[in-house]
Amino acid sequence: MDVLLTVLLLILMAASSSIIQTFIPIKTPLPILQIVIGCAVALIGFEVELRPDLFLILFIPPLLFEDARKMPIYEFVRSGREILSLALTLVFITVIGLGFLIHWILPEMPIYVAIALAAVLSPTDAVALSGIVGKGRLSKKMMRILEGEALMNDASALVSLKFAILAAIGTISIATTKDVATIGLDFLKLSVGGLIIGASATWIYLKLVQLFSKTKDDDPAVQTIFLMLVPFFIYVIAEEAGVSGILAAVASGMLVGHSGLMTRAPIQMRFRANSAWSLLEYVLNGVVFILLGLQIPGIIAYSMERANAEVTINFMTLFIDVFWIYAFLMLLRFSWLLTMKLFSQFVFKRFPMQFRDFSVRELLILTFSGVRGAVTLAAALSIPLIIGTRYQVIFLAAGVIILSLIVGVIILPILLKGFTLDLAFQVEEETKAKELMTVAATHGVHTLQERLCNNTESEEEQQHIKQVVGQVLHEVERYNGQTDYSPEAQELELRIRLTALQSQRGEVYRLKAAKAISLETADKLIYEIDLAETWLQGKRRKREKPSH
């Protein structure tokens, strides 16, 4: 009962945060607000222990799976060098460079523990970034790179952390070139093995879906549930096989997205799956930051107690350490981005990276977009208790998370001020696609018209078919914006249609309350009205331009 109550309270806090956000006069990013709510609730005595093993299996696989599912493979491949340069190369540079710097400045922290702390601080959080800058503020090119980086660097950072911990507790040795080569091979095995298991298990799942979809009893609700369970099972299978469960979940999500499973699925499954994933994403992301906030008061109190008990360390020193560690992280990130830009200009001239076309301002945006999130804290908490400086690692990790979010909230809006996106290409692309859609619809309808007319000799029926075809094609042209209707007229039509649907819904509810129609009939009619309204609301959202 205690566990159930805790889960319900966490979900309630996550949901309430959006309501609270609307009443705050100062615009506050939702992740920041959720952390504050978590801190406030913890201060009044509500405590929830964040178990890293449960956190990594309950939160990370579904979130990474869904992000990967929405990431087009061709765009990931197109930005592959940029993503890998940040998610792999920069992570390893950070782990080694920051690790040795921490050990040099904090000699009481053993070298492998310092490297473990650097690994903990390596992964970025795209969800926290979206909460800070909002959707549509960054260019598509920049956002794809940041999202791809966040997908991949969790795995590289956590694998690096694993080896650092093993070295810290003496399980493995990193003293010779052979030891380093062995670790490199193990890293390759973990990474490639995770990708192979994720892809293989997902291929089997997709084949089973194809098989079951041919049966008459195929239930969209059942398929939706199975789809939502996929990332959890694949993560567990990969971890049990001794490879990266995170990369397995990422590979699974990309394969599901590329397979066209959702595009070929029945409309009922698409609606249910998209709604279910949106709800799950919202709850998980909210609970993640609530949990993060719940840990902070306890971390601060315990760190103060431990620091005051030691002669060589005081709490203020730990507090200052947070600032220089974060400053070095940002300096290292910017230096790497600038190096990639210069290399693309002067070395990789034939095959330049996308960084070549980024201005210094855009490089700064990419730099401060590297905010840290809950994965960093969960990784810090996973460090074994036998490591004496564990409390320092946890405090410094929590401090860098909070500082990166605060600096992001302050700096990114300044850097983005006056930063406009060129939406002309997107508009042109959409217009061209709609023209081709209209051509395809016209061809398909005329083919059907010819077949129907050939099956009847009645001129009256043929005339009726032509009339219906004309009406349908006119509706297609209107939907694709290929009519002479002004934007004002189109908006007015949308308002009138939505009003009509709302009136129809109200009448159905009245008939249902008066027992003039059965519950089954009412549900069927409401479902049809909801589908129509969803379509119209989608058209309205497309017409709204993002504000900058």
JSON list of N, CA and C in Angstrom, two decimals, residues 317-378:
[
{"chain": "A", "resi": 317, "resn": "THR", "atom": "N", "xyz": [33.75, 24.45, 0.34]},
{"chain": "A", "resi": 317, "resn": "THR", "atom": "CA", "xyz": [34.68, 24.02, -0.72]},
{"chain": "A", "resi": 317, "resn": "THR", "atom": "C", "xyz": [33.96, 23.15, -1.74]},
{"chain": "A", "resi": 318, "resn": "LEU", "atom": "N", "xyz": [33.11, 22.24, -1.25]},
{"chain": "A", "resi": 318, "resn": "LEU", "atom": "CA", "xyz": [32.32, 21.40, -2.16]},
{"chain": "A", "resi": 318, "resn": "LEU", "atom": "C", "xyz": [31.42, 22.27, -3.03]},
{"chain": "A", "resi": 319, "resn": "PHE", "atom": "N", "xyz": [30.83, 23.28, -2.43]},
{"chain": "A", "resi": 319, "resn": "PHE", "atom": "CA", "xyz": [29.92, 24.18, -3.15]},
{"chain": "A", "resi": 319, "resn": "PHE", "atom": "C", "xyz": [30.67, 24.89, -4.28]},
{"chain": "A", "resi": 320, "resn": "ILE", "atom": "N", "xyz": [31.88, 25.36, -3.99]},
{"chain": "A", "resi": 320, "resn": "ILE", "atom": "CA", "xyz": [32.69, 26.05, -5.00]},
{"chain": "A", "resi": 320, "resn": "ILE", "atom": "C", "xyz": [33.13, 25.08, -6.09]},
{"chain": "A", "resi": 321, "resn": "ASP", "atom": "N", "xyz": [33.41, 23.83, -5.70]},
{"chain": "A", "resi": 321, "resn": "ASP", "atom": "CA", "xyz": [33.83, 22.82, -6.68]},
{"chain": "A", "resi": 321, "resn": "ASP", "atom": "C", "xyz": [32.78, 22.62, -7.77]},
{"chain": "A", "resi": 322, "resn": "VAL", "atom": "N", "xyz": [31.52, 22.73, -7.39]},
{"chain": "A", "resi": 322, "resn": "VAL", "atom": "CA", "xyz": [30.44, 22.58, -8.38]},
{"chain": "A", "resi": 322, "resn": "VAL", "atom": "C", "xyz": [30.61, 23.58, -9.51]},
{"chain": "A", "resi": 323, "resn": "PHE", "atom": "N", "xyz": [30.96, 24.82, -9.18]},
{"chain": "A", "resi": 323, "resn": "PHE", "atom": "CA", "xyz": [31.05, 25.88, -10.18]},
{"chain": "A", "resi": 323, "resn": "PHE", "atom": "C", "xyz": [32.21, 25.66, -11.14]},
{"chain": "A", "resi": 324, "resn": "TRP", "atom": "N", "xyz": [33.40, 25.32, -10.60]},
{"chain": "A", "resi": 324, "resn": "TRP", "atom": "CA", "xyz": [34.52, 25.17, -11.53]},
{"chain": "A", "resi": 324, "resn": "TRP", "atom": "C", "xyz": [34.39, 23.90, -12.36]},
{"chain": "A", "resi": 325, "resn": "ILE", "atom": "N", "xyz": [33.78, 22.85, -11.80]},
{"chain": "A", "resi": 325, "resn": "ILE", "atom": "CA", "xyz": [33.57, 21.63, -12.60]},
{"chain": "A", "resi": 325, "resn": "ILE", "atom": "C", "xyz": [32.61, 21.92, -13.75]},
{"chain": "A", "resi": 326, "resn": "TYR", "atom": "N", "xyz": [31.52, 22.64, -13.46]},
{"chain": "A", "resi": 326, "resn": "TYR", "atom": "CA", "xyz": [30.57, 22.98, -14.53]},
{"chain": "A", "resi": 326, "resn": "TYR", "atom": "C", "xyz": [31.23, 23.89, -15.56]},
{"chain": "A", "resi": 327, "resn": "ALA", "atom": "N", "xyz": [32.02, 24.87, -15.09]},
{"chain": "A", "resi": 327, "resn": "ALA", "atom": "CA", "xyz": [32.69, 25.78, -16.02]},
{"chain": "A", "resi": 327, "resn": "ALA", "atom": "C", "xyz": [33.64, 25.01, -16.94]},
{"chain": "A", "resi": 328, "resn": "PHE", "atom": "N", "xyz": [34.36, 24.04, -16.39]},
{"chain": "A", "resi": 328, "resn": "PHE", "atom": "CA", "xyz": [35.27, 23.24, -17.23]},
{"chain": "A", "resi": 328, "resn": "PHE", "atom": "C", "xyz": [34.49, 22.39, -18.22]},
{"chain": "A", "resi": 329, "resn": "LEU", "atom": "N", "xyz": [33.35, 21.84, -17.80]},
{"chain": "A", "resi": 329, "resn": "LEU", "atom": "CA", "xyz": [32.51, 21.05, -18.71]},
{"chain": "A", "resi": 329, "resn": "LEU", "atom": "C", "xyz": [32.08, 21.89, -19.91]},
{"chain": "A", "resi": 330, "resn": "MET", "atom": "N", "xyz": [31.63, 23.11, -19.65]},
{"chain": "A", "resi": 330, "resn": "MET", "atom": "CA", "xyz": [31.17, 23.98, -20.73]},
{"chain": "A", "resi": 330, "resn": "MET", "atom": "C", "xyz": [32.34, 24.43, -21.62]},
{"chain": "A", "resi": 331, "resn": "LEU", "atom": "N", "xyz": [33.49, 24.73, -20.99]},
{"chain": "A", "resi": 331, "resn": "LEU", "atom": "CA", "xyz": [34.67, 25.13, -21.76]},
{"chain": "A", "resi": 331, "resn": "LEU", "atom": "C", "xyz": [35.13, 23.99, -22.66]},
{"chain": "A", "resi": 332, "resn": "LEU", "atom": "N", "xyz": [35.14, 22.79, -22.12]},
{"chain": "A", "resi": 332, "resn": "LEU", "atom": "CA", "xyz": [35.55, 21.62, -22.89]},
{"chain": "A", "resi": 332, "resn": "LEU", "atom": "C", "xyz": [34.58, 21.36, -24.04]},
{"chain": "A", "resi": 333, "resn": "ARG", "atom": "N", "xyz": [33.30, 21.50, -23.78]},
{"chain": "A", "resi": 333, "resn": "ARG", "atom": "CA", "xyz": [32.29, 21.27, -24.81]},
{"chain": "A", "resi": 333, "resn": "ARG", "atom": "C", "xyz": [32.41, 22.30, -25.93]},
{"chain": "A", "resi": 334, "resn": "PHE", "atom": "N", "xyz": [32.56, 23.57, -25.56]},
{"chain": "A", "resi": 334, "resn": "PHE", "atom": "CA", "xyz": [32.68, 24.62, -26.58]},
{"chain": "A", "resi": 334, "resn": "PHE", "atom": "C", "xyz": [33.98, 24.44, -27.38]},
{"chain": "A", "resi": 335, "resn": "SER", "atom": "N", "xyz": [35.07, 24.10, -26.68]},
{"chain": "A", "resi": 335, "resn": "SER", "atom": "CA", "xyz": [36.35, 23.91, -27.37]},
{"chain": "A", "resi": 335, "resn": "SER", "atom": "C", "xyz": [36.26, 22.78, -28.38]},
{"chain": "A", "resi": 336, "resn": "TRP", "atom": "N", "xyz": [35.56, 21.71, -28.01]},
{"chain": "A", "resi": 336, "resn": "TRP", "atom": "CA", "xyz": [35.41, 20.58, -28.93]},
{"chain": "A", "resi": 336, "resn": "TRP", "atom": "C", "xyz": [34.57, 20.97, -30.14]},
{"chain": "A", "resi": 337, "resn": "LEU", "atom": "N", "xyz": [33.47, 21.68, -29.91]},
{"chain": "A", "resi": 337, "resn": "LEU", "atom": "CA", "xyz": [32.62, 22.12, -31.02]},
{"chain": "A", "resi": 337, "resn": "LEU", "atom": "C", "xyz": [33.38, 23.05, -31.95]},
{"chain": "A", "resi": 338, "resn": "LEU", "atom": "N", "xyz": [34.16, 23.97, -31.38]},
{"chain": "A", "resi": 338, "resn": "LEU", "atom": "CA", "xyz": [34.94, 24.89, -32.19]},
{"chain": "A", "resi": 338, "resn": "LEU", "atom": "C", "xyz": [36.02, 24.14, -32.97]},
{"chain": "A", "resi": 339, "resn": "THR", "atom": "N", "xyz": [36.63, 23.15, -32.34]},
{"chain": "A", "resi": 339, "resn": "THR", "atom": "CA", "xyz": [37.64, 22.34, -33.02]},
{"chain": "A", "resi": 339, "resn": "THR", "atom": "C", "xyz": [37.03, 21.61, -34.22]},
{"chain": "A", "resi": 340, "resn": "MET", "atom": "N", "xyz": [35.84, 21.05, -34.03]},
{"chain": "A", "resi": 340, "resn": "MET", "atom": "CA", "xyz": [35.16, 20.36, -35.13]},
{"chain": "A", "resi": 340, "resn": "MET", "atom": "C", "xyz": [34.81, 21.33, -36.26]},
{"chain": "A", "resi": 341, "resn": "LYS", "atom": "N", "xyz": [34.47, 22.54, -35.91]},
{"chain": "A", "resi": 341, "resn": "LYS", "atom": "CA", "xyz": [34.16, 23.56, -36.92]},
{"chain": "A", "resi": 341, "resn": "LYS", "atom": "C", "xyz": [35.42, 23.90, -37.73]},
{"chain": "A", "resi": 342, "resn": "LEU", "atom": "N", "xyz": [36.53, 24.12, -37.03]},
{"chain": "A", "resi": 342, "resn": "LEU", "atom": "CA", "xyz": [37.78, 24.47, -37.70]},
{"chain": "A", "resi": 342, "resn": "LEU", "atom": "C", "xyz": [38.31, 23.30, -38.54]},
{"chain": "A", "resi": 343, "resn": "PHE", "atom": "N", "xyz": [38.20, 22.09, -38.02]},
{"chain": "A", "resi": 343, "resn": "PHE", "atom": "CA", "xyz": [38.63, 20.92, -38.78]},
{"chain": "A", "resi": 343, "resn": "PHE", "atom": "C", "xyz": [37.81, 20.80, -40.07]},
{"chain": "A", "resi": 344, "resn": "SER", "atom": "N", "xyz": [36.52, 21.09, -39.98]},
{"chain": "A", "resi": 344, "resn": "SER", "atom": "CA", "xyz": [35.66, 20.99, -41.16]},
{"chain": "A", "resi": 344, "resn": "SER", "atom": "C", "xyz": [36.02, 22.06, -42.19]},
{"chain": "A", "resi": 345, "resn": "GLN", "atom": "N", "xyz": [36.50, 23.20, -41.71]},
{"chain": "A", "resi": 345, "resn": "GLN", "atom": "CA", "xyz": [36.85, 24.29, -42.62]},
{"chain": "A", "resi": 345, "resn": "GLN", "atom": "C", "xyz": [38.20, 24.07, -43.30]},
{"chain": "A", "resi": 346, "resn": "PHE", "atom": "N", "xyz": [39.15, 23.48, -42.57]},
{"chain": "A", "resi": 346, "resn": "PHE", "atom": "CA", "xyz": [40.52, 23.42, -43.08]},
{"chain": "A", "resi": 346, "resn": "PHE", "atom": "C", "xyz": [41.06, 22.01, -43.32]},
{"chain": "A", "resi": 347, "resn": "VAL", "atom": "N", "xyz": [40.43, 20.99, -42.74]},
{"chain": "A", "resi": 347, "resn": "VAL", "atom": "CA", "xyz": [40.94, 19.62, -42.88]},
{"chain": "A", "resi": 347, "resn": "VAL", "atom": "C", "xyz": [39.96, 18.76, -43.67]},
{"chain": "A", "resi": 348, "resn": "PHE", "atom": "N", "xyz": [38.69, 18.73, -43.19]},
{"chain": "A", "resi": 348, "resn": "PHE", "atom": "CA", "xyz": [37.67, 17.90, -43.86]},
{"chain": "A", "resi": 348, "resn": "PHE", "atom": "C", "xyz": [36.95, 18.70, -44.94]},
{"chain": "A", "resi": 349, "resn": "LYS", "atom": "N", "xyz": [37.72, 19.32, -45.85]},
{"chain": "A", "resi": 349, "resn": "LYS", "atom": "CA", "xyz": [37.10, 20.20, -46.83]},
{"chain": "A", "resi": 349, "resn": "LYS", "atom": "C", "xyz": [36.17, 19.46, -47.78]},
{"chain": "A", "resi": 350, "resn": "ARG", "atom": "N", "xyz": [36.54, 18.25, -48.15]},
{"chain": "A", "resi": 350, "resn": "ARG", "atom": "CA", "xyz": [35.72, 17.50, -49.10]},
{"chain": "A", "resi": 350, "resn": "ARG", "atom": "C", "xyz": [34.47, 16.94, -48.44]},
{"chain": "A", "resi": 351, "resn": "PHE", "atom": "N", "xyz": [34.59, 16.53, -47.19]},
{"chain": "A", "resi": 351, "resn": "PHE", "atom": "CA", "xyz": [33.45, 15.97, -46.46]},
{"chain": "A", "resi": 351, "resn": "PHE", "atom": "C", "xyz": [33.30, 16.70, -45.12]},
{"chain": "A", "resi": 352, "resn": "PRO", "atom": "N", "xyz": [32.92, 17.96, -45.19]},
{"chain": "A", "resi": 352, "resn": "PRO", "atom": "CA", "xyz": [32.84, 18.74, -43.94]},
{"chain": "A", "resi": 352, "resn": "PRO", "atom": "C", "xyz": [31.67, 18.31, -43.07]},
{"chain": "A", "resi": 353, "resn": "MET", "atom": "N", "xyz": [31.82, 18.51, -41.78]},
{"chain": "A", "resi": 353, "resn": "MET", "atom": "CA", "xyz": [30.73, 18.25, -40.84]},
{"chain": "A", "resi": 353, "resn": "MET", "atom": "C", "xyz": [29.81, 19.47, -40.82]},
{"chain": "A", "resi": 354, "resn": "GLN", "atom": "N", "xyz": [28.61, 19.28, -40.30]},
{"chain": "A", "resi": 354, "resn": "GLN", "atom": "CA", "xyz": [27.64, 20.37, -40.26]},
{"chain": "A", "resi": 354, "resn": "GLN", "atom": "C", "xyz": [28.09, 21.51, -39.36]},
{"chain": "A", "resi": 355, "resn": "PHE", "atom": "N", "xyz": [29.03, 21.24, -38.45]},
{"chain": "A", "resi": 355, "resn": "PHE", "atom": "CA", "xyz": [29.53, 22.29, -37.56]},
{"chain": "A", "resi": 355, "resn": "PHE", "atom": "C", "xyz": [30.19, 23.42, -38.34]},
{"chain": "A", "resi": 356, "resn": "ARG", "atom": "N", "xyz": [30.66, 23.12, -39.56]},
{"chain": "A", "resi": 356, "resn": "ARG", "atom": "CA", "xyz": [31.33, 24.14, -40.36]},
{"chain": "A", "resi": 356, "resn": "ARG", "atom": "C", "xyz": [30.44, 25.35, -40.61]},
{"chain": "A", "resi": 357, "resn": "ASP", "atom": "N", "xyz": [29.15, 25.11, -40.80]},
{"chain": "A", "resi": 357, "resn": "ASP", "atom": "CA", "xyz": [28.23, 26.19, -41.14]},
{"chain": "A", "resi": 357, "resn": "ASP", "atom": "C", "xyz": [27.65, 26.89, -39.91]},
{"chain": "A", "resi": 358, "resn": "PHE", "atom": "N", "xyz": [27.99, 26.42, -38.71]},
{"chain": "A", "resi": 358, "resn": "PHE", "atom": "CA", "xyz": [27.46, 27.03, -37.50]},
{"chain": "A", "resi": 358, "resn": "PHE", "atom": "C", "xyz": [28.29, 28.26, -37.12]},
{"chain": "A", "resi": 359, "resn": "SER", "atom": "N", "xyz": [27.60, 29.32, -36.74]},
{"chain": "A", "resi": 359, "resn": "SER", "atom": "CA", "xyz": [28.29, 30.51, -36.24]},
{"chain": "A", "resi": 359, "resn": "SER", "atom": "C", "xyz": [28.76, 30.27, -34.81]},
{"chain": "A", "resi": 360, "resn": "VAL", "atom": "N", "xyz": [29.59, 31.18, -34.30]},
{"chain": "A", "resi": 360, "resn": "VAL", "atom": "CA", "xyz": [30.04, 31.07, -32.91]},
{"chain": "A", "resi": 360, "resn": "VAL", "atom": "C", "xyz": [28.85, 31.13, -31.97]},
{"chain": "A", "resi": 361, "resn": "ARG", "atom": "N", "xyz": [27.88, 31.95, -32.31]},
{"chain": "A", "resi": 361, "resn": "ARG", "atom": "CA", "xyz": [26.67, 32.03, -31.48]},
{"chain": "A", "resi": 361, "resn": "ARG", "atom": "C", "xyz": [25.94, 30.69, -31.43]},
{"chain": "A", "resi": 362, "resn": "GLU", "atom": "N", "xyz": [25.84, 30.03, -32.57]},
{"chain": "A", "resi": 362, "resn": "GLU", "atom": "CA", "xyz": [25.18, 28.72, -32.61]},
{"chain": "A", "resi": 362, "resn": "GLU", "atom": "C", "xyz": [25.99, 27.67, -31.84]},
{"chain": "A", "resi": 363, "resn": "LEU", "atom": "N", "xyz": [27.32, 27.78, -31.90]},
{"chain": "A", "resi": 363, "resn": "LEU", "atom": "CA", "xyz": [28.16, 26.87, -31.11]},
{"chain": "A", "resi": 363, "resn": "LEU", "atom": "C", "xyz": [27.94, 27.09, -29.62]},
{"chain": "A", "resi": 364, "resn": "LEU", "atom": "N", "xyz": [27.76, 28.34, -29.22]},
{"chain": "A", "resi": 364, "resn": "LEU", "atom": "CA", "xyz": [27.48, 28.64, -27.81]},
{"chain": "A", "resi": 364, "resn": "LEU", "atom": "C", "xyz": [26.11, 28.08, -27.41]},
{"chain": "A", "resi": 365, "resn": "ILE", "atom": "N", "xyz": [25.14, 28.16, -28.32]},
{"chain": "A", "resi": 365, "resn": "ILE", "atom": "CA", "xyz": [23.82, 27.58, -28.03]},
{"chain": "A", "resi": 365, "resn": "ILE", "atom": "C", "xyz": [23.95, 26.07, -27.83]},
{"chain": "A", "resi": 366, "resn": "LEU", "atom": "N", "xyz": [24.71, 25.42, -28.72]},
{"chain": "A", "resi": 366, "resn": "LEU", "atom": "CA", "xyz": [24.94, 23.98, -28.57]},
{"chain": "A", "resi": 366, "resn": "LEU", "atom": "C", "xyz": [25.68, 23.67, -27.27]},
{"chain": "A", "resi": 367, "resn": "THR", "atom": "N", "xyz": [26.58, 24.56, -26.89]},
{"chain": "A", "resi": 367, "resn": "THR", "atom": "CA", "xyz": [27.36, 24.34, -25.66]},
{"chain": "A", "resi": 367, "resn": "THR", "atom": "C", "xyz": [26.46, 24.35, -24.44]},
{"chain": "A", "resi": 368, "resn": "PHE", "atom": "N", "xyz": [25.68, 25.41, -24.27]},
{"chain": "A", "resi": 368, "resn": "PHE", "atom": "CA", "xyz": [24.84, 25.54, -23.08]},
{"chain": "A", "resi": 368, "resn": "PHE", "atom": "C", "xyz": [23.57, 24.69, -23.18]},
{"chain": "A", "resi": 369, "resn": "SER", "atom": "N", "xyz": [23.34, 24.10, -24.35]},
{"chain": "A", "resi": 369, "resn": "SER", "atom": "CA", "xyz": [22.23, 23.15, -24.46]},
{"chain": "A", "resi": 369, "resn": "SER", "atom": "C", "xyz": [22.58, 21.80, -23.85]},
{"chain": "A", "resi": 370, "resn": "GLY", "atom": "N", "xyz": [23.84, 21.63, -23.49]},
{"chain": "A", "resi": 370, "resn": "GLY", "atom": "CA", "xyz": [24.27, 20.37, -22.87]},
{"chain": "A", "resi": 370, "resn": "GLY", "atom": "C", "xyz": [23.93, 20.32, -21.40]},
{"chain": "A", "resi": 371, "resn": "VAL", "atom": "N", "xyz": [22.64, 20.47, -21.07]},
{"chain": "A", "resi": 371, "resn": "VAL", "atom": "CA", "xyz": [22.22, 20.42, -19.67]},
{"chain": "A", "resi": 371, "resn": "VAL", "atom": "C", "xyz": [22.22, 18.98, -19.18]},
{"chain": "A", "resi": 372, "resn": "ARG", "atom": "N", "xyz": [22.40, 18.83, -17.87]},
{"chain": "A", "resi": 372, "resn": "ARG", "atom": "CA", "xyz": [22.41, 17.50, -17.26]},
{"chain": "A", "resi": 372, "resn": "ARG", "atom": "C", "xyz": [21.08, 17.23, -16.59]},
{"chain": "A", "resi": 373, "resn": "GLY", "atom": "N", "xyz": [20.74, 15.93, -16.47]},
{"chain": "A", "resi": 373, "resn": "GLY", "atom": "CA", "xyz": [19.44, 15.58, -15.91]},
{"chain": "A", "resi": 373, "resn": "GLY", "atom": "C", "xyz": [19.50, 14.41, -14.96]},
{"chain": "A", "resi": 374, "resn": "ALA", "atom": "N", "xyz": [18.39, 13.69, -14.88]},
{"chain": "A", "resi": 374, "resn": "ALA", "atom": "CA", "xyz": [18.22, 12.65, -13.87]},
{"chain": "A", "resi": 374, "resn": "ALA", "atom": "C", "xyz": [19.14, 11.45, -14.08]},
{"chain": "A", "resi": 375, "resn": "VAL", "atom": "N", "xyz": [19.53, 11.17, -15.33]},
{"chain": "A", "resi": 375, "resn": "VAL", "atom": "CA", "xyz": [20.45, 10.05, -15.56]},
{"chain": "A", "resi": 375, "resn": "VAL", "atom": "C", "xyz": [21.76, 10.27, -14.82]},
{"chain": "A", "resi": 376, "resn": "THR", "atom": "N", "xyz": [22.21, 11.52, -14.80]},
{"chain": "A", "resi": 376, "resn": "THR", "atom": "CA", "xyz": [23.44, 11.86, -14.08]},
{"chain": "A", "resi": 376, "resn": "THR", "atom": "C", "xyz": [23.32, 11.53, -12.60]},
{"chain": "A", "resi": 377, "resn": "LEU", "atom": "N", "xyz": [22.19, 11.91, -11.99]},
{"chain": "A", "resi": 377, "resn": "LEU", "atom": "CA", "xyz": [22.01, 11.64, -10.56]},
{"chain": "A", "resi": 377, "resn": "LEU", "atom": "C", "xyz": [21.88, 10.14, -10.30]},
{"chain": "A", "resi": 378, "resn": "ALA", "atom": "N", "xyz": [21.12, 9.44, -11.13]},
{"chain": "A", "resi": 378, "resn": "ALA", "atom": "CA", "xyz": [20.97, 7.99, -10.96]},
{"chain": "A", "resi": 378, "resn": "ALA", "atom": "C", "xyz": [22.31, 7.29, -11.09]}
]
